[in-house]
Amino acid sequence: MRETLARNLRKYRRAQRLSQEELGHRAELDRTYISSIERCVYSATVDVVGRLAGALGIPALELLRPASESAEAKSSSAASAEISSTKAQAKKGAKPARKSEGPAQRRAMRKKPGP
């Protein structure tokens, strides 16, 4: 349950683009306490869950709801589709799609020495 609360709290906080400090201010909780809840260091009381939910403008149940099986099914079917696509490309001799590159990799590619 602690992990579920931590995951959902972080998800909803980030979706609203709130810092831990801003959420703490709205819920009248210390930022470090919110950080500890998101890292599963502390358990939250029912009262704290209610205050966090109120600050986020969502029902408290949403913070305690386990990840839905339908979301897991969607991600597993998407992964299966990507694997199938990569296998099909390999059979045709095509290069598989590249994973997205980080900024450092893109800079390195741009800085290749010229002729």
Short mmCIF file of N, CA and C in Angstrom, two decimals:
data_model
loop_
_atom_site.label_atom_id
_atom_site.label_comp_id
_atom_site.label_asym_id
_atom_site.label_seq_id
_atom_site.Cartn_x
_atom_site.Cartn_y
_atom_site.Cartn_z
N MET A 1 0.82 -1.18 0.00
CA MET A 1 0.00 0.00 0.00
C MET A 1 0.87 1.26 0.00
N ARG A 2 2.00 1.18 0.70
CA ARG A 2 2.91 2.32 0.76
C ARG A 2 3.43 2.68 -0.62
N GLU A 3 3.79 1.64 -1.39
CA GLU A 3 4.30 1.86 -2.75
C GLU A 3 3.23 2.46 -3.66
N THR A 4 2.00 1.99 -3.49
CA THR A 4 0.89 2.50 -4.30
C THR A 4 0.67 3.98 -4.02
N LEU A 5 0.65 4.34 -2.75
CA LEU A 5 0.48 5.75 -2.39
C LEU A 5 1.64 6.58 -2.94
N ALA A 6 2.86 6.08 -2.78
CA ALA A 6 4.03 6.82 -3.26
C ALA A 6 3.95 7.05 -4.78
N ARG A 7 3.63 6.00 -5.51
CA ARG A 7 3.57 6.09 -6.97
C ARG A 7 2.46 7.06 -7.42
N ASN A 8 1.28 6.92 -6.82
CA ASN A 8 0.16 7.77 -7.21
C ASN A 8 0.37 9.22 -6.80
N LEU A 9 0.92 9.44 -5.62
CA LEU A 9 1.18 10.81 -5.17
C LEU A 9 2.13 11.51 -6.12
N ARG A 10 3.21 10.83 -6.49
CA ARG A 10 4.18 11.42 -7.43
C ARG A 10 3.54 11.66 -8.79
N LYS A 11 2.74 10.70 -9.25
CA LYS A 11 2.09 10.82 -10.56
C LYS A 11 1.17 12.04 -10.62
N TYR A 12 0.30 12.17 -9.63
CA TYR A 12 -0.65 13.29 -9.63
C TYR A 12 0.06 14.62 -9.39
N ARG A 13 1.06 14.63 -8.53
CA ARG A 13 1.80 15.87 -8.27
C ARG A 13 2.51 16.35 -9.53
N ARG A 14 3.17 15.43 -10.21
CA ARG A 14 3.88 15.80 -11.44
C ARG A 14 2.92 16.18 -12.56
N ALA A 15 1.77 15.50 -12.64
CA ALA A 15 0.78 15.82 -13.67
C ALA A 15 0.29 17.26 -13.53
N GLN A 16 0.24 17.74 -12.30
CA GLN A 16 -0.18 19.12 -12.06
C GLN A 16 1.02 20.08 -12.01
N ARG A 17 2.19 19.53 -12.29
CA ARG A 17 3.43 20.31 -12.31
C ARG A 17 3.66 21.06 -11.00
N LEU A 18 3.45 20.33 -9.90
CA LEU A 18 3.67 20.90 -8.58
C LEU A 18 4.97 20.37 -8.01
N SER A 19 5.72 21.23 -7.36
CA SER A 19 6.90 20.77 -6.63
C SER A 19 6.42 20.17 -5.32
N GLN A 20 7.30 19.42 -4.68
CA GLN A 20 6.96 18.89 -3.37
C GLN A 20 6.72 20.04 -2.40
N GLU A 21 7.47 21.10 -2.56
CA GLU A 21 7.31 22.25 -1.68
C GLU A 21 5.93 22.90 -1.86
N GLU A 22 5.51 23.08 -3.10
CA GLU A 22 4.20 23.69 -3.35
C GLU A 22 3.08 22.80 -2.84
N LEU A 23 3.19 21.50 -3.08
CA LEU A 23 2.17 20.59 -2.57
C LEU A 23 2.14 20.63 -1.05
N GLY A 24 3.31 20.67 -0.44
CA GLY A 24 3.38 20.76 1.02
C GLY A 24 2.72 22.01 1.53
N HIS A 25 2.93 23.11 0.85
CA HIS A 25 2.30 24.37 1.25
C HIS A 25 0.78 24.26 1.17
N ARG A 26 0.29 23.69 0.09
CA ARG A 26 -1.16 23.56 -0.09
C ARG A 26 -1.78 22.61 0.93
N ALA A 27 -1.06 21.53 1.27
CA ALA A 27 -1.59 20.53 2.20
C ALA A 27 -1.19 20.82 3.65
N GLU A 28 -0.44 21.91 3.84
CA GLU A 28 0.06 22.27 5.16
C GLU A 28 0.90 21.14 5.76
N LEU A 29 1.81 20.62 4.92
CA LEU A 29 2.76 19.58 5.33
C LEU A 29 4.16 20.03 4.93
N ASP A 30 5.15 19.50 5.59
CA ASP A 30 6.53 19.84 5.24
C ASP A 30 6.95 19.13 3.95
N ARG A 31 7.73 19.81 3.15
CA ARG A 31 8.21 19.25 1.88
C ARG A 31 8.97 17.95 2.11
N THR A 32 9.76 17.88 3.18
CA THR A 32 10.55 16.67 3.43
C THR A 32 9.66 15.48 3.77
N TYR A 33 8.50 15.76 4.37
CA TYR A 33 7.55 14.69 4.68
C TYR A 33 6.96 14.13 3.39
N ILE A 34 6.63 14.99 2.47
CA ILE A 34 6.10 14.55 1.17
C ILE A 34 7.16 13.73 0.44
N SER A 35 8.38 14.20 0.47
CA SER A 35 9.48 13.45 -0.15
C SER A 35 9.61 12.07 0.47
N SER A 36 9.50 12.00 1.79
CA SER A 36 9.61 10.71 2.49
C SER A 36 8.47 9.77 2.12
N ILE A 37 7.27 10.32 1.95
CA ILE A 37 6.13 9.49 1.53
C ILE A 37 6.37 8.96 0.12
N GLU A 38 6.84 9.82 -0.79
CA GLU A 38 7.09 9.41 -2.17
C GLU A 38 8.22 8.39 -2.28
N ARG A 39 9.12 8.37 -1.30
CA ARG A 39 10.22 7.40 -1.31
C ARG A 39 9.92 6.19 -0.44
N CYS A 40 8.71 6.09 0.08
CA CYS A 40 8.26 4.97 0.92
C CYS A 40 9.03 4.89 2.24
N VAL A 41 9.53 6.01 2.73
CA VAL A 41 10.23 6.02 4.01
C VAL A 41 9.21 6.05 5.14
N TYR A 42 8.17 6.88 4.99
CA TYR A 42 7.12 6.99 6.00
C TYR A 42 5.79 6.54 5.43
N SER A 43 4.95 6.06 6.33
CA SER A 43 3.56 5.78 5.98
C SER A 43 2.75 7.03 6.29
N ALA A 44 1.70 7.24 5.54
CA ALA A 44 0.84 8.39 5.77
C ALA A 44 -0.43 7.94 6.50
N THR A 45 -0.90 8.78 7.40
CA THR A 45 -2.16 8.49 8.07
C THR A 45 -3.31 8.79 7.12
N VAL A 46 -4.49 8.36 7.49
CA VAL A 46 -5.67 8.64 6.69
C VAL A 46 -5.88 10.15 6.57
N ASP A 47 -5.62 10.86 7.66
CA ASP A 47 -5.77 12.32 7.63
C ASP A 47 -4.81 12.95 6.63
N VAL A 48 -3.57 12.48 6.59
CA VAL A 48 -2.58 13.03 5.67
C VAL A 48 -2.96 12.72 4.23
N VAL A 49 -3.43 11.51 3.97
CA VAL A 49 -3.88 11.15 2.62
C VAL A 49 -5.01 12.09 2.20
N GLY A 50 -5.92 12.37 3.11
CA GLY A 50 -7.02 13.28 2.81
C GLY A 50 -6.54 14.70 2.52
N ARG A 51 -5.55 15.17 3.27
CA ARG A 51 -5.02 16.51 3.04
C ARG A 51 -4.29 16.59 1.69
N LEU A 52 -3.53 15.55 1.37
CA LEU A 52 -2.82 15.52 0.09
C LEU A 52 -3.81 15.49 -1.07
N ALA A 53 -4.83 14.66 -0.95
CA ALA A 53 -5.85 14.56 -2.01
C ALA A 53 -6.56 15.89 -2.17
N GLY A 54 -6.90 16.52 -1.06
CA GLY A 54 -7.56 17.82 -1.13
C GLY A 54 -6.69 18.86 -1.81
N ALA A 55 -5.40 18.84 -1.50
CA ALA A 55 -4.46 19.79 -2.11
C ALA A 55 -4.31 19.54 -3.60
N LEU A 56 -4.46 18.28 -4.01
CA LEU A 56 -4.36 17.93 -5.43
C LEU A 56 -5.70 18.05 -6.15
N GLY A 57 -6.78 18.20 -5.38
CA GLY A 57 -8.11 18.32 -5.98
C GLY A 57 -8.64 17.01 -6.54
N ILE A 58 -8.28 15.90 -5.90
CA ILE A 58 -8.74 14.59 -6.34
C ILE A 58 -9.32 13.85 -5.14
N PRO A 59 -10.14 12.81 -5.37
CA PRO A 59 -10.63 12.00 -4.26
C PRO A 59 -9.47 11.22 -3.62
N ALA A 60 -9.51 11.06 -2.32
CA ALA A 60 -8.45 10.34 -1.61
C ALA A 60 -8.27 8.92 -2.15
N LEU A 61 -9.36 8.33 -2.60
CA LEU A 61 -9.30 6.97 -3.15
C LEU A 61 -8.31 6.88 -4.31
N GLU A 62 -8.18 7.94 -5.10
CA GLU A 62 -7.27 7.92 -6.24
C GLU A 62 -5.82 7.75 -5.81
N LEU A 63 -5.48 8.26 -4.64
CA LEU A 63 -4.10 8.10 -4.15
C LEU A 63 -3.83 6.69 -3.66
N LEU A 64 -4.89 5.96 -3.32
CA LEU A 64 -4.73 4.61 -2.79
C LEU A 64 -5.08 3.52 -3.80
N ARG A 65 -5.51 3.91 -4.99
CA ARG A 65 -5.94 2.94 -6.01
C ARG A 65 -4.72 2.26 -6.63
N PRO A 66 -4.68 0.91 -6.59
CA PRO A 66 -3.57 0.20 -7.24
C PRO A 66 -3.59 0.42 -8.75
N ALA A 67 -2.45 0.24 -9.38
CA ALA A 67 -2.37 0.37 -10.84
C ALA A 67 -3.36 -0.60 -11.46
N SER A 68 -4.13 -0.11 -12.43
CA SER A 68 -5.17 -0.96 -13.02
C SER A 68 -4.55 -2.03 -13.90
N GLU A 69 -5.21 -3.15 -13.94
CA GLU A 69 -4.73 -4.24 -14.79
C GLU A 69 -4.83 -3.86 -16.26
N SER A 70 -5.80 -3.00 -16.60
CA SER A 70 -5.94 -2.61 -18.00
C SER A 70 -4.73 -1.79 -18.44
N ALA A 71 -4.17 -0.97 -17.54
CA ALA A 71 -2.98 -0.20 -17.89
C ALA A 71 -1.79 -1.13 -18.11
N GLU A 72 -1.70 -2.17 -17.27
CA GLU A 72 -0.63 -3.14 -17.44
C GLU A 72 -0.79 -3.91 -18.75
N ALA A 73 -2.04 -4.25 -19.08
CA ALA A 73 -2.30 -4.97 -20.33
C ALA A 73 -1.94 -4.11 -21.53
N LYS A 74 -2.26 -2.80 -21.46
CA LYS A 74 -1.92 -1.91 -22.56
C LYS A 74 -0.41 -1.83 -22.75
N SER A 75 0.33 -1.70 -21.66
CA SER A 75 1.78 -1.57 -21.79
C SER A 75 2.40 -2.88 -22.29
N SER A 76 1.86 -4.02 -21.87
CA SER A 76 2.43 -5.28 -22.34
C SER A 76 2.09 -5.51 -23.81
N SER A 77 0.89 -5.10 -24.26
CA SER A 77 0.55 -5.28 -25.66
C SER A 77 1.36 -4.31 -26.53
N ALA A 78 1.65 -3.11 -26.02
CA ALA A 78 2.48 -2.16 -26.76
C ALA A 78 3.90 -2.70 -26.89
N ALA A 79 4.40 -3.31 -25.84
CA ALA A 79 5.75 -3.88 -25.88
C ALA A 79 5.79 -5.04 -26.87
N SER A 80 4.74 -5.87 -26.88
CA SER A 80 4.68 -6.99 -27.83
C SER A 80 4.65 -6.47 -29.26
N ALA A 81 3.89 -5.41 -29.50
CA ALA A 81 3.81 -4.84 -30.84
C ALA A 81 5.16 -4.29 -31.28
N GLU A 82 5.90 -3.66 -30.36
CA GLU A 82 7.22 -3.13 -30.70
C GLU A 82 8.19 -4.26 -31.04
N ILE A 83 8.14 -5.34 -30.29
CA ILE A 83 9.01 -6.48 -30.55
C ILE A 83 8.67 -7.09 -31.91
N SER A 84 7.38 -7.25 -32.20
CA SER A 84 6.96 -7.81 -33.49
C SER A 84 7.42 -6.92 -34.63
N SER A 85 7.30 -5.61 -34.47
CA SER A 85 7.73 -4.67 -35.49
C SER A 85 9.23 -4.77 -35.74
N THR A 86 10.00 -4.87 -34.67
CA THR A 86 11.45 -4.99 -34.79
C THR A 86 11.83 -6.29 -35.49
N LYS A 87 11.15 -7.37 -35.16
CA LYS A 87 11.43 -8.65 -35.81
C LYS A 87 11.09 -8.59 -37.30
N ALA A 88 9.98 -7.95 -37.64
CA ALA A 88 9.58 -7.83 -39.04
C ALA A 88 10.59 -7.01 -39.81
N GLN A 89 11.09 -5.93 -39.21
CA GLN A 89 12.10 -5.10 -39.87
C GLN A 89 13.40 -5.88 -40.06
N ALA A 90 13.75 -6.70 -39.08
CA ALA A 90 14.98 -7.48 -39.17
C ALA A 90 14.89 -8.49 -40.32
N LYS A 91 13.71 -9.09 -40.50
CA LYS A 91 13.52 -10.04 -41.59
C LYS A 91 13.67 -9.36 -42.94
N LYS A 92 13.22 -8.11 -43.04
CA LYS A 92 13.32 -7.37 -44.29
C LYS A 92 14.70 -6.79 -44.50
N GLY A 93 15.56 -6.89 -43.48
CA GLY A 93 16.90 -6.34 -43.60
C GLY A 93 16.98 -4.87 -43.21
N ALA A 94 15.89 -4.34 -42.70
CA ALA A 94 15.88 -2.93 -42.29
C ALA A 94 16.49 -2.79 -40.91
N LYS A 95 17.03 -1.63 -40.65
CA LYS A 95 17.59 -1.38 -39.33
C LYS A 95 16.44 -1.15 -38.36
N PRO A 96 16.56 -1.67 -37.13
CA PRO A 96 15.51 -1.42 -36.14
C PRO A 96 15.51 0.05 -35.75
N ALA A 97 14.36 0.53 -35.34
CA ALA A 97 14.24 1.94 -34.93
C ALA A 97 15.16 2.19 -33.73
N ARG A 98 15.84 3.35 -33.74
CA ARG A 98 16.74 3.68 -32.65
C ARG A 98 15.95 4.21 -31.48
N LYS A 99 16.43 3.87 -30.31
CA LYS A 99 15.85 4.44 -29.11
C LYS A 99 16.18 5.92 -29.10
N SER A 100 15.39 6.71 -28.41
CA SER A 100 15.67 8.14 -28.38
C SER A 100 17.02 8.38 -27.71
N GLU A 101 17.73 9.33 -28.25
CA GLU A 101 19.06 9.63 -27.74
C GLU A 101 18.98 10.77 -26.75
N GLY A 102 19.94 10.80 -25.85
CA GLY A 102 20.01 11.88 -24.88
C GLY A 102 20.70 13.08 -25.50
N PRO A 103 20.65 14.22 -24.82
CA PRO A 103 21.26 15.44 -25.33
C PRO A 103 22.76 15.30 -25.57
N ALA A 104 23.45 14.58 -24.70
CA ALA A 104 24.90 14.42 -24.87
C ALA A 104 25.22 13.64 -26.14
N GLN A 105 24.42 12.62 -26.44
CA GLN A 105 24.65 11.84 -27.65
C GLN A 105 24.37 12.68 -28.89
N ARG A 106 23.33 13.50 -28.85
CA ARG A 106 23.03 14.34 -30.01
C ARG A 106 24.14 15.36 -30.24
N ARG A 107 24.67 15.94 -29.16
CA ARG A 107 25.78 16.90 -29.31
C ARG A 107 27.00 16.24 -29.89
N ALA A 108 27.30 15.02 -29.43
CA ALA A 108 28.47 14.30 -29.92
C ALA A 108 28.34 14.02 -31.40
N MET A 109 27.13 13.70 -31.86
CA MET A 109 26.92 13.42 -33.28
C MET A 109 27.10 14.69 -34.11
N ARG A 110 26.70 15.84 -33.57
CA ARG A 110 26.83 17.10 -34.31
C ARG A 110 28.27 17.56 -34.38
N LYS A 111 29.10 17.16 -33.42
CA LYS A 111 30.46 17.66 -33.34
C LYS A 111 31.46 16.75 -34.06
N LYS A 112 30.99 15.88 -34.92
CA LYS A 112 31.92 15.03 -35.65
C LYS A 112 32.83 15.90 -36.52
N PRO A 113 34.12 15.57 -36.57
CA PRO A 113 35.04 16.38 -37.38
C PRO A 113 34.70 16.31 -38.86
N GLY A 114 34.86 17.42 -39.50
CA GLY A 114 34.55 17.49 -40.93
C GLY A 114 35.68 16.95 -41.79
N PRO A 115 35.52 16.90 -43.12
CA PRO A 115 36.55 16.34 -44.01
C PRO A 115 37.78 17.16 -44.11
#
